[in-house]
Short mmCIF file of C-alpha atoms in Angstrom, two decimals:
data_model
loop_
_atom_site.label_atom_id
_atom_site.label_comp_id
_atom_site.label_asym_id
_atom_site.label_seq_id
_atom_site.Cartn_x
_atom_site.Cartn_y
_atom_site.Cartn_z
CA MET A 273 -0.07 0.03 0.13
CA LEU A 274 1.03 3.53 -0.46
CA ARG A 275 0.61 6.15 2.07
CA TYR A 276 1.77 9.86 2.38
CA LEU A 277 1.68 12.40 5.01
CA THR A 278 2.52 16.42 4.53
CA ALA A 279 3.59 18.77 7.21
CA GLY A 280 4.02 22.54 7.15
CA GLU A 281 2.28 25.99 7.08
CA SER A 282 1.80 28.19 4.19
CA HIS A 283 4.39 30.90 5.40
CA GLY A 284 6.19 28.49 7.43
CA ARG A 285 9.95 27.40 6.88
CA SER A 286 8.94 24.72 4.58
CA LEU A 287 6.54 21.97 3.49
CA VAL A 288 7.53 18.59 4.13
CA VAL A 289 5.89 15.24 2.42
CA THR A 290 6.72 11.65 3.26
CA VAL A 291 5.76 8.93 1.14
CA GLU A 292 5.71 5.21 2.02
CA GLY A 293 5.37 2.30 -0.06
CA LEU A 294 6.98 3.06 -3.20
CA PRO A 295 8.94 -0.07 -4.43
CA ALA A 296 12.79 0.27 -4.80
CA GLY A 297 14.12 1.27 -8.20
CA LEU A 298 11.84 3.85 -9.38
CA GLU A 299 13.62 6.70 -10.98
CA VAL A 300 13.01 10.05 -9.49
CA THR A 301 14.87 13.51 -9.72
CA ALA A 302 14.21 16.85 -8.48
CA GLN A 303 13.82 18.15 -11.78
CA GLN A 304 11.06 15.93 -12.52
CA LEU A 305 9.13 16.80 -9.54
CA GLY A 306 9.94 20.49 -9.92
CA VAL A 307 7.98 20.14 -13.62
CA GLU A 308 4.93 19.10 -11.70
CA LEU A 309 5.00 21.80 -9.03
CA ALA A 310 5.63 24.52 -11.99
CA ARG A 311 2.53 23.23 -13.52
CA ARG A 312 0.40 23.97 -10.31
CA ARG A 313 1.44 27.76 -10.57
CA LEU A 314 -0.21 27.87 -14.10
CA GLY A 315 -3.15 29.73 -14.80
CA TYR A 316 -4.52 33.18 -15.66
CA GLY A 317 -5.84 34.73 -12.48
CA ARG A 318 -3.32 33.49 -10.08
CA GLY A 319 -2.03 36.12 -7.33
CA PRO A 320 1.41 37.94 -7.43
CA ARG A 321 2.77 35.24 -5.12
CA MET A 322 2.91 32.70 -7.94
CA ARG A 323 4.91 35.14 -10.09
CA PHE A 324 7.94 35.03 -7.70
CA GLU A 325 7.25 31.99 -5.74
CA ALA A 326 10.08 29.24 -6.46
CA ASP A 327 9.63 25.95 -5.32
CA GLU A 328 13.06 24.87 -4.25
CA LEU A 329 13.23 20.97 -3.36
CA VAL A 330 15.25 19.13 -1.13
CA LEU A 331 15.34 15.29 -1.54
CA ILE A 332 15.86 14.41 2.18
CA ALA A 333 15.53 10.53 2.34
CA GLY A 334 14.72 7.35 0.43
CA ILE A 335 16.20 8.22 -2.84
CA ARG A 336 19.78 7.60 -3.98
CA HIS A 337 21.49 8.29 -7.16
CA GLY A 338 18.01 8.98 -8.85
CA ARG A 339 16.43 5.84 -7.53
CA THR A 340 14.02 4.91 -4.57
CA LEU A 341 15.23 2.67 -2.03
CA GLY A 342 12.12 0.97 -1.08
CA SER A 343 12.19 3.07 2.11
CA PRO A 344 10.15 6.08 2.80
CA VAL A 345 10.81 8.97 0.47
CA ALA A 346 10.90 12.44 2.49
CA ILE A 347 10.77 15.79 0.17
CA GLU A 348 11.17 19.23 1.70
CA ILE A 349 9.76 22.15 -0.47
CA LYS A 350 11.23 25.43 1.19
CA ASN A 351 9.41 28.72 1.41
CA SER A 352 11.28 31.29 -0.53
CA GLU A 353 9.81 34.08 1.73
CA TRP A 354 10.57 32.79 5.15
CA GLU A 355 13.65 34.48 6.05
CA ARG A 356 12.74 37.80 3.99
CA LYS A 357 9.23 38.21 5.68
CA TRP A 358 8.06 35.31 7.93
CA THR A 359 10.66 34.32 10.48
CA GLN A 360 8.97 36.31 13.40
CA GLU A 361 5.22 35.66 12.61
CA MET A 362 5.88 32.14 12.13
CA SER A 363 8.67 31.36 14.44
CA PRO A 364 8.37 27.83 16.28
CA ASP A 365 10.46 29.27 19.05
CA PRO A 366 8.63 30.73 22.32
CA GLY A 367 7.19 34.23 21.57
CA ALA A 368 4.25 36.13 20.03
CA PRO A 369 3.15 37.58 16.69
CA SER A 370 3.18 41.10 16.30
CA THR A 371 -0.47 41.18 15.24
CA LYS A 372 -3.51 38.70 15.73
CA LEU A 373 -5.90 38.05 13.21
CA THR A 374 -9.26 38.27 14.80
CA LYS A 375 -11.62 39.06 11.77
CA PRO A 376 -12.28 35.44 10.58
CA ARG A 377 -13.19 34.98 7.00
CA PRO A 378 -16.46 33.29 5.98
CA GLY A 379 -15.93 30.33 3.83
CA HIS A 380 -12.61 29.31 5.42
CA ALA A 381 -11.70 27.36 8.48
CA ASP A 382 -10.79 29.96 10.45
CA LEU A 383 -13.58 30.62 13.14
CA ALA A 384 -14.48 26.88 13.33
CA GLY A 385 -10.95 26.16 13.92
CA MET A 386 -10.37 28.81 16.45
CA LEU A 387 -13.26 27.68 18.13
CA LYS A 388 -12.23 23.85 17.90
CA TYR A 389 -8.59 24.29 19.28
CA GLY A 390 -9.01 27.28 21.56
CA PHE A 391 -7.21 29.72 19.44
CA ASP A 392 -7.59 33.59 19.58
CA ASP A 393 -5.52 34.17 16.23
CA ALA A 394 -6.85 32.87 12.97
CA ARG A 395 -3.37 32.48 11.43
CA ASP A 396 -2.97 29.50 13.85
CA VAL A 397 -5.70 27.83 11.63
CA LEU A 398 -5.54 29.42 8.30
CA GLU A 399 -1.67 28.50 7.70
CA ARG A 400 -2.23 24.89 7.86
CA ALA A 401 -5.84 25.19 5.85
CA SER A 402 -4.10 26.86 3.11
CA ALA A 403 -4.22 25.41 -0.37
CA ARG A 404 -0.32 26.18 -0.26
CA GLU A 405 -0.43 22.44 1.25
CA THR A 406 -1.37 21.18 -1.90
CA ALA A 407 2.26 21.82 -3.16
CA ALA A 408 3.35 19.05 -1.10
CA ARG A 409 0.56 16.89 -2.52
CA VAL A 410 1.68 17.53 -6.13
CA VAL A 411 5.03 16.18 -5.04
CA ALA A 412 3.53 13.06 -3.60
CA GLY A 413 1.55 12.74 -6.71
CA ALA A 414 4.36 13.11 -8.94
CA LEU A 415 5.86 9.88 -7.28
CA ALA A 416 2.60 8.34 -7.84
CA LYS A 417 2.41 9.07 -11.42
CA ALA A 418 5.84 7.86 -12.06
CA LEU A 419 5.02 4.49 -10.48
CA LEU A 420 1.59 4.43 -12.57
CA ALA A 421 3.84 4.87 -15.53
CA GLN A 422 5.14 1.71 -15.24
CA LEU A 423 1.76 0.15 -15.73
CA GLY A 424 1.01 2.37 -18.72
CA ILE A 425 -1.46 4.40 -16.76
CA GLU A 426 -1.52 8.18 -17.47
CA ILE A 427 -3.45 11.07 -15.97
CA VAL A 428 -4.59 14.40 -17.62
CA SER A 429 -6.87 17.30 -16.38
CA HIS A 430 -8.33 20.23 -18.06
CA VAL A 431 -10.64 22.88 -17.30
CA VAL A 432 -14.47 22.70 -18.08
CA GLN A 433 -15.79 25.75 -16.50
CA ILE A 434 -14.76 28.99 -15.02
CA GLY A 435 -17.65 31.19 -13.54
CA GLU A 436 -20.38 30.92 -15.99
CA ALA A 437 -18.04 30.16 -19.02
CA LYS A 438 -18.17 26.51 -20.05
CA ALA A 439 -16.11 24.46 -22.50
CA ALA A 440 -17.61 22.33 -25.19
CA ARG A 441 -17.16 18.61 -24.25
CA THR A 442 -17.42 15.82 -26.96
CA ASN A 443 -13.97 14.07 -26.23
CA LEU A 444 -11.99 12.86 -23.42
CA PRO A 445 -8.68 14.57 -23.23
CA LEU A 446 -5.80 12.17 -23.86
CA PRO A 447 -2.19 12.33 -22.50
CA GLY A 448 -0.97 13.57 -25.53
CA ASP A 449 -3.20 16.78 -25.08
CA LEU A 450 -1.52 17.60 -21.86
CA ALA A 451 1.16 20.17 -23.53
CA ARG A 452 -1.52 22.00 -25.41
CA ILE A 453 -3.79 22.02 -22.18
CA ASP A 454 -0.87 23.45 -20.13
CA ALA A 455 -0.11 26.01 -22.96
CA SER A 456 -3.58 27.41 -22.52
CA GLU A 457 -3.82 30.25 -20.01
CA VAL A 458 -6.63 28.62 -18.30
CA ARG A 459 -5.81 25.05 -19.04
CA CYS A 460 -8.81 24.78 -21.35
CA LEU A 461 -8.84 22.82 -24.57
CA ASP A 462 -11.77 24.79 -25.88
CA PRO A 463 -10.34 28.01 -27.44
CA ASP A 464 -13.86 29.72 -27.48
CA ALA A 465 -14.09 29.05 -24.05
CA GLU A 466 -10.86 29.97 -23.02
CA ALA A 467 -11.47 33.48 -24.34
CA SER A 468 -14.76 33.70 -22.40
CA MET A 469 -13.15 32.21 -19.27
CA ILE A 470 -10.33 34.95 -19.31
CA ALA A 471 -12.77 37.72 -19.91
CA GLU A 472 -14.80 36.63 -16.91
CA ILE A 473 -11.68 36.50 -14.78
CA LYS A 474 -10.66 40.07 -15.99
CA ALA A 475 -14.27 41.11 -15.01
CA ALA A 476 -14.12 39.59 -11.60
CA ALA A 477 -10.48 41.07 -10.97
CA LYS A 478 -11.81 44.42 -11.70
CA VAL A 479 -13.99 44.43 -8.91
CA GLY A 480 -12.12 42.46 -6.46
CA ASP A 481 -14.01 39.73 -6.60
CA SER A 482 -13.20 35.66 -7.12
CA LEU A 483 -14.52 32.94 -9.33
CA GLY A 484 -15.02 29.18 -9.09
CA GLY A 485 -15.44 26.41 -11.70
CA SER A 486 -14.87 22.81 -12.42
CA VAL A 487 -11.97 20.47 -13.77
CA GLU A 488 -12.20 17.12 -15.25
CA VAL A 489 -9.64 14.56 -14.45
CA VAL A 490 -8.96 11.37 -16.51
CA ALA A 491 -6.89 8.29 -15.98
CA HIS A 492 -6.07 6.55 -18.94
CA GLY A 493 -4.86 2.90 -19.05
CA ALA A 494 -6.06 1.77 -15.75
CA PRO A 495 -6.66 -2.01 -16.05
CA VAL A 496 -9.52 -3.96 -14.61
CA GLY A 497 -9.63 -4.78 -11.03
CA LEU A 498 -8.58 -1.90 -9.10
CA GLY A 499 -10.66 -1.38 -6.03
CA SER A 500 -13.33 -3.99 -4.80
CA HIS A 501 -16.90 -4.40 -4.11
CA VAL A 502 -16.63 -6.04 -0.76
CA HIS A 503 -16.03 -3.52 1.63
CA TRP A 504 -17.33 0.24 1.59
CA ASP A 505 -13.50 1.48 2.13
CA ARG A 506 -12.16 -0.31 -0.70
CA LYS A 507 -14.48 1.05 -3.48
CA LEU A 508 -12.34 2.78 -6.00
CA ASP A 509 -15.24 5.55 -6.61
CA SER A 510 -15.56 6.37 -2.98
CA GLN A 511 -11.66 6.47 -2.40
CA LEU A 512 -11.44 8.91 -5.43
CA ALA A 513 -14.52 11.01 -4.26
CA GLY A 514 -13.06 11.58 -0.93
CA ALA A 515 -9.59 12.20 -2.09
CA LEU A 516 -10.73 14.92 -4.49
CA MET A 517 -13.07 16.46 -2.32
CA SER A 518 -10.24 17.01 0.05
CA ILE A 519 -8.83 19.58 -2.02
CA GLN A 520 -9.19 23.05 -0.39
CA ALA A 521 -12.23 24.88 -1.85
CA VAL A 522 -13.87 22.01 -3.54
CA LYS A 523 -17.29 21.45 -2.97
CA ALA A 524 -18.53 18.67 -5.40
CA VAL A 525 -17.14 15.72 -7.11
CA SER A 526 -18.79 13.38 -9.51
CA ILE A 527 -17.58 10.18 -11.10
CA GLY A 528 -18.63 9.94 -14.98
CA ALA A 529 -21.84 11.39 -15.76
CA GLY A 530 -22.21 11.94 -12.04
CA ILE A 531 -25.68 13.60 -10.80
CA GLU A 532 -26.76 13.99 -14.62
CA VAL A 533 -27.80 10.44 -14.82
CA ALA A 534 -30.33 10.60 -12.11
CA SER A 535 -32.77 12.43 -14.58
CA ARG A 536 -32.47 9.55 -17.15
CA HIS A 537 -34.18 6.23 -17.49
CA GLY A 538 -32.36 3.16 -16.59
CA SER A 539 -32.11 2.10 -20.24
CA GLU A 540 -30.11 5.24 -20.89
CA ALA A 541 -28.10 5.55 -17.73
CA HIS A 542 -25.58 2.76 -18.10
CA ASP A 543 -22.53 1.69 -20.24
CA ALA A 544 -23.43 -1.15 -22.67
CA ILE A 545 -21.09 -3.92 -22.77
CA HIS A 546 -19.42 -5.04 -26.23
CA TYR A 547 -17.11 -7.71 -26.98
CA ASP A 548 -14.60 -7.29 -29.90
CA ALA A 549 -13.33 -10.71 -30.89
CA ASP A 550 -10.51 -9.56 -33.23
CA ARG A 551 -8.89 -7.75 -30.23
CA ASP A 552 -10.29 -10.40 -27.54
CA ARG A 553 -11.44 -7.39 -25.63
CA TYR A 554 -14.76 -5.93 -23.97
CA LEU A 555 -15.55 -2.44 -25.02
CA ARG A 556 -17.73 0.47 -23.67
CA PRO A 557 -19.30 2.85 -26.24
CA THR A 558 -19.75 5.34 -23.69
CA TRP A 559 -18.22 6.20 -20.04
CA LEU A 560 -21.23 7.25 -17.94
CA SER A 561 -19.93 5.09 -15.22
CA GLY A 562 -16.53 7.06 -15.22
CA GLY A 563 -14.87 3.63 -15.79
CA ILE A 564 -15.91 2.40 -12.21
CA GLU A 565 -18.73 -0.12 -11.66
CA GLY A 566 -19.45 -1.51 -8.24
CA GLY A 567 -16.32 0.19 -6.72
CA ILE A 568 -13.94 -1.47 -9.36
CA SER A 569 -12.23 -0.08 -12.26
CA ASN A 570 -13.78 -1.59 -15.47
CA GLY A 571 -10.88 -0.89 -17.86
CA ALA A 572 -12.49 2.00 -19.52
CA PRO A 573 -10.90 5.46 -18.85
CA ILE A 574 -11.77 6.60 -15.12
CA VAL A 575 -13.50 9.96 -15.10
CA ALA A 576 -14.01 12.49 -12.58
CA GLU A 577 -15.20 15.92 -12.46
CA VAL A 578 -14.50 18.44 -9.64
CA TRP A 579 -16.23 21.60 -8.86
CA MET A 580 -14.27 24.51 -6.91
CA LYS A 581 -16.23 27.38 -5.20
CA PRO A 582 -14.91 30.85 -5.65
CA LEU A 583 -12.32 31.72 -3.20
CA ALA A 584 -13.35 33.05 -0.08
CA THR A 585 -10.57 35.52 0.45
CA LEU A 586 -11.26 38.44 -1.64
CA ASN A 587 -9.02 41.59 -2.85
CA ARG A 588 -11.91 43.75 -1.93
CA PRO A 589 -13.18 42.52 1.29
CA VAL A 590 -16.98 42.73 1.65
CA LEU A 591 -17.97 39.56 3.49
CA GLU A 592 -19.39 40.29 6.90
CA THR A 593 -18.03 38.72 9.95
CA VAL A 594 -17.50 39.39 13.82
CA ASP A 595 -14.26 40.43 15.29
CA THR A 596 -13.61 37.48 17.96
CA ALA A 597 -11.61 39.92 20.15
CA THR A 598 -14.38 42.66 20.50
CA LYS A 599 -17.49 40.76 19.29
CA GLU A 600 -18.33 43.60 17.12
CA SER A 601 -19.54 43.62 13.31
CA ALA A 602 -16.50 43.76 10.80
CA LEU A 603 -15.38 42.78 7.32
CA SER A 604 -13.25 39.74 6.89
CA PHE A 605 -9.45 40.53 6.56
CA LYS A 606 -7.73 40.41 3.30
CA GLU A 607 -4.91 37.99 2.83
CA ARG A 608 -2.88 37.68 -0.51
CA THR A 609 -5.00 35.71 -2.88
CA ASP A 610 -6.01 34.73 -6.52
CA VAL A 611 -8.93 35.65 -8.44
CA VAL A 612 -9.33 32.00 -9.43
CA ALA A 613 -7.27 28.96 -8.78
CA VAL A 614 -9.42 26.43 -10.94
CA PRO A 615 -6.64 25.80 -13.30
CA ALA A 616 -4.08 24.90 -10.63
CA MET A 617 -6.74 22.71 -8.81
CA GLY A 618 -6.73 20.62 -11.97
CA VAL A 619 -2.97 19.64 -11.51
CA VAL A 620 -3.73 18.98 -7.77
CA ALA A 621 -6.79 16.66 -9.02
CA GLU A 622 -4.30 15.05 -11.01
CA ALA A 623 -2.11 14.07 -8.09
CA MET A 624 -5.14 13.13 -5.89
CA MET A 625 -6.21 10.71 -8.61
CA ALA A 626 -2.85 9.40 -8.89
CA LEU A 627 -2.35 8.72 -5.22
CA VAL A 628 -5.67 6.60 -5.22
CA LEU A 629 -4.78 4.51 -8.06
CA ALA A 630 -0.91 4.02 -7.11
CA ASN A 631 -2.41 2.95 -3.65
CA GLU A 632 -4.89 0.46 -5.16
CA ALA A 633 -2.24 -0.90 -7.59
CA THR A 634 0.44 -1.43 -4.89
CA ARG A 635 -2.28 -3.22 -2.88
CA LYS A 636 -3.16 -5.48 -5.69
CA PHE A 637 0.13 -6.31 -7.44
CA GLY A 638 2.84 -5.65 -4.49
CA GLY A 639 6.40 -6.15 -5.03
CA ASP A 640 9.38 -4.87 -3.10
CA SER A 641 10.96 -3.69 -6.33
CA VAL A 642 9.71 -1.69 -9.63
CA ALA A 643 10.50 -4.89 -11.63
CA GLU A 644 8.68 -7.04 -9.32
CA PHE A 645 5.53 -4.67 -9.40
CA ALA A 646 5.68 -4.77 -13.11
CA ARG A 647 6.05 -8.43 -13.47
CA ASN A 648 3.17 -8.98 -11.03
CA TRP A 649 0.84 -6.74 -12.96
CA ARG A 650 1.81 -8.29 -16.21
CA GLY A 651 1.03 -11.65 -14.83
CA TYR A 652 -2.26 -10.54 -13.52
CA VAL A 653 -3.02 -9.09 -17.04
CA GLU A 654 -1.99 -12.02 -19.04
CA ASN A 655 -4.07 -14.50 -16.77
CA LEU A 656 -7.14 -12.35 -17.31
CA SER A 657 -7.59 -14.27 -20.81
CA ALA A 658 -7.60 -17.54 -18.90
CA THR A 659 -10.62 -16.43 -16.18
CA PRO A 660 -13.76 -18.06 -17.03
CA SER A 661 -15.29 -14.37 -18.38
CA ALA A 662 -12.38 -14.52 -20.81
CA VAL A 663 -11.37 -10.78 -20.84
CA GLY A 664 -8.83 -9.58 -23.16
CA VAL A 665 -5.25 -8.95 -22.04
CA GLY A 666 -4.83 -5.29 -21.80
CA PRO A 667 -6.79 -2.01 -20.97
CA GLN A 668 -10.03 -1.61 -23.11
CA ALA A 669 -9.45 -0.07 -26.55
CA GLY A 670 -11.54 2.44 -28.69
CA SER A 671 -11.61 6.04 -29.09
CA ALA A 672 -11.56 8.46 -26.46
CA SER A 673 -14.81 9.87 -27.14
CA TYR A 674 -17.99 10.00 -24.82
CA GLY A 675 -19.91 7.86 -27.01
CA GLY A 676 -23.60 8.58 -27.72
CA GLY A 677 -22.88 12.22 -27.62
CA GLU A 678 -21.86 14.84 -25.00
CA LEU A 679 -21.47 13.76 -21.38
CA PRO A 680 -23.17 16.60 -19.11
CA HIS A 681 -21.41 17.39 -16.09
CA GLY A 682 -24.56 18.71 -14.32
#
């Protein structure tokens, strides 16, 4: 099994991530991880911090000469602003901050966290609740992606909606589309929608407001059999939903067609099963189930859509709150913020999907080394053709279209 733990605060000295369960022999470099972190900073409408924030990576443990050792991997992401600006406010040594934040922001963990932990300063909560923590998850996800690549599994995301601007959706994005997606200012494949999204962002920025939206994240090449129907916590769709929902500011997750199928008749809500004798494979003309049935991957692309609310920290604070020190009405304080973070959220969603799939892959295929892990996977896939149901030896083939028309996203 693969598990990970992050530590650190937004303006603290650094973030740290520890990943346990990676087999030995996986090729890893700081440059490779840095590419994924740079993708997290993409997107029109990001705040000024993204323009000067440089993620300095330090590979602390578990990697030697560019390969994992089979022991826990520990990686540090240094905060470039720590020594210049935050050593006093975020010092771990005994002392006190120069000011306390006592006007909690609606939509954040500020007030609930202050009450839960007995704090009189919202910074004790917001520093850890900040989406800056996702940088550590992206690093963990990059390791998971590298492991999944050994099985031919690739993950791609794209922006579907920002504000009221929506992309046309007729085909699933392919791994080969990723460079074109990342080249878009809002990580959108639809150029007409891209222009509308940028216009919405500019309008919101002009009045100091923020926007939300959604991304679609797709895993190609996942074999049949990840996850399980036998226990609630082994179901692959429930694991994915929980992992994706854990991303800061995410308020909804759907698998496949999601809530849209609730308005259909049963005869139109499920993916038909076809058999291609020439390629000895079962095929699905549609992906309404998002590649998961009964909690188990069925060999089709795994598809999820993730919705993010408008950011609750605004460049023009207008949200009403209460000063916890005086109990008087106030406006929530301003912390440096983005207008929209949906494009970056897609990169984080890729990481979370990768971590879930890698965990299930290591659970199913095991192995102390990458060679053993891959050999166990090959043996499983080859044996599929010998089972009574006689399925083909690889992931399901076919074009990456939704089939039967557009797949609505609710």
